[in-house]
């Protein structure tokens, strides 16, 4: 920091000693429109330091209009996830999404506030630059919830819902779309006080700073887990994680995710039924009839730059009875009219570059083991640069580019972390990664 201050001081002295540069600096500073155009291209870390230059600069940088201009379409700068299963405050590991870039690491543990429960804080959801966090390993009746901006280090402590309902909370979800509004909402699903088999929604708004009940009690499918969700297209979509298990249908070991039919349109405060994709989806093994199953299981569910995807693994049979395995990437239309196949990935192509994913049985390939951390949509200059971020056995993370089908190494974990790995060489808490999005949004 001292070196940086020294360089700044030298630069300022050069400006002050040169009448032409001094006159130009004064002209820029007095022209707010020109100053805004310059600040829009300043790296966000530097921009945070510029807030202390003057009251004028602070006002410009924190102005809602500038915040919208700065990041109109949020995109991930890196990915992160909890790297340990400790009993106290978990550590977080950040990995780059650019093979030639560095990964922004705004925190290792969440210590922005002292949680009174003494167990630390964990991340529940990442939503367009804001994080929904909660007391780690705490009873629901005492748990505290936070909204945190890791870029600006600002946070807000959410008020607890009515004390008599606190123990019945089933899940909290953050809804934040900086394109529509700089205010966020938190959707709470709890048990209904009238009929225990039903659920009730309450909504907190950062504009009113209050909780209020929304709609009437509703029913949900057996097994619905409201603590897992994705915010996309103005709606909260609920899904759940099932155990990492061997899939005899596809001969692959995946950490499976179950997407339920129910989703909630936040602004309209209306529950809707989600259309199901094609019947290729491998249904979760629920104790109900085939035509009554309310969900489907997939290897990955997530949102990226305004697109929502699921990834399904399916076998592909050859005429000579030989078969390979495909990953099918489905995308949902924004009007919910249906799903369509956006990409197909032949796992044999990945295995030819990273043979670690191959499962061997009787000296033959018997399937694949991998974990999809994220699907990143990236379209630059009319070129599709979208890719999968995949964890493979041995503590490595690679990216698979959909268009040129190349595989590139992104990250490798240190051996000390292997005690958290299962027999397949994947993390025991093998879940998708959270996107880290740099944002100036206030909380």
C-alpha angles and dihedrals in degrees: 000000000000091000091050092050090049093054090047091051091051091050091049092049091052090051093047091049094051115069093200094052091043092053091048092050092051090049092052093045092051093050105073095185091055092043091052091052090053095046091052089070098044114109109260094239090056090044090059089058092048090064088078095052095087143328088259093056092044090052092049096047094047094043111118090228091056092046090055092047092048097056111013094156110031115220131180118264092189142337129250141182140168108282098195142042095220123153093236135044105341123232118236127217121208120203128188123245093201115071090211098040139078122248116242108235109192093167144003096195129012104252100144089119137013108254108217092217090068098224098098132238133291134193117251100174143359115215122178095315100326126096127214106213136178143186107287118244094350131142112263094237090062102030119124123212127210138188110213134185105204092192097058095024090231120141141178128208110222116227113244118253116244109314095237090058099043095091091053097059110130099180147343124217131188120221115192127153112171090192091064102032142346089227121089135207132212118211116208122194115197139161115279115252090217102049117015093208090061131072133225129206124219123184129208119199125199087212096059097023088219140112119230135176116254123205130323130312112280140195125242134193118272110270097023108155111204093186091075118065149140125220111216137148092003093305140102112232116194125215137160138218121237127196123286103259143159112264108215091191094062100017091232134122110227137159097241128217126201120212117201127212096240123092134164126226101215103201094042091039090222132139117225138182116249116226114240121236125235119311092257086093112108106234120227115251100258125161094248136093119276095250092049099052107125100198145034131222124231139170094241139013121184153123130244128178095335097319125107120208143179124195121214128189117219135168119245114209123213126212090249091057091257113126137192132192131254134197109215116201113207124194124199119226113243091239090053090240091136151301127280133189109256101174140005123205124196106213090206087069091055092043091055088063100033107028089176089089093063116104112213126210123171088353091301135103107265099173142301139285121206142124123226107222099179147342112223121198111208123168116176125176092344091307119120108228096167119144148173122244107214133185114215131189115284098047098285132136120202136175124227115206112216098209105045093023092226124152120216131181115242106171146356124202122227117254091248088075095059094093086074092057129098129225091278092057095251128120113275091228089049102178135143119278124253117239115238109215121184109232140168093205116137121231 
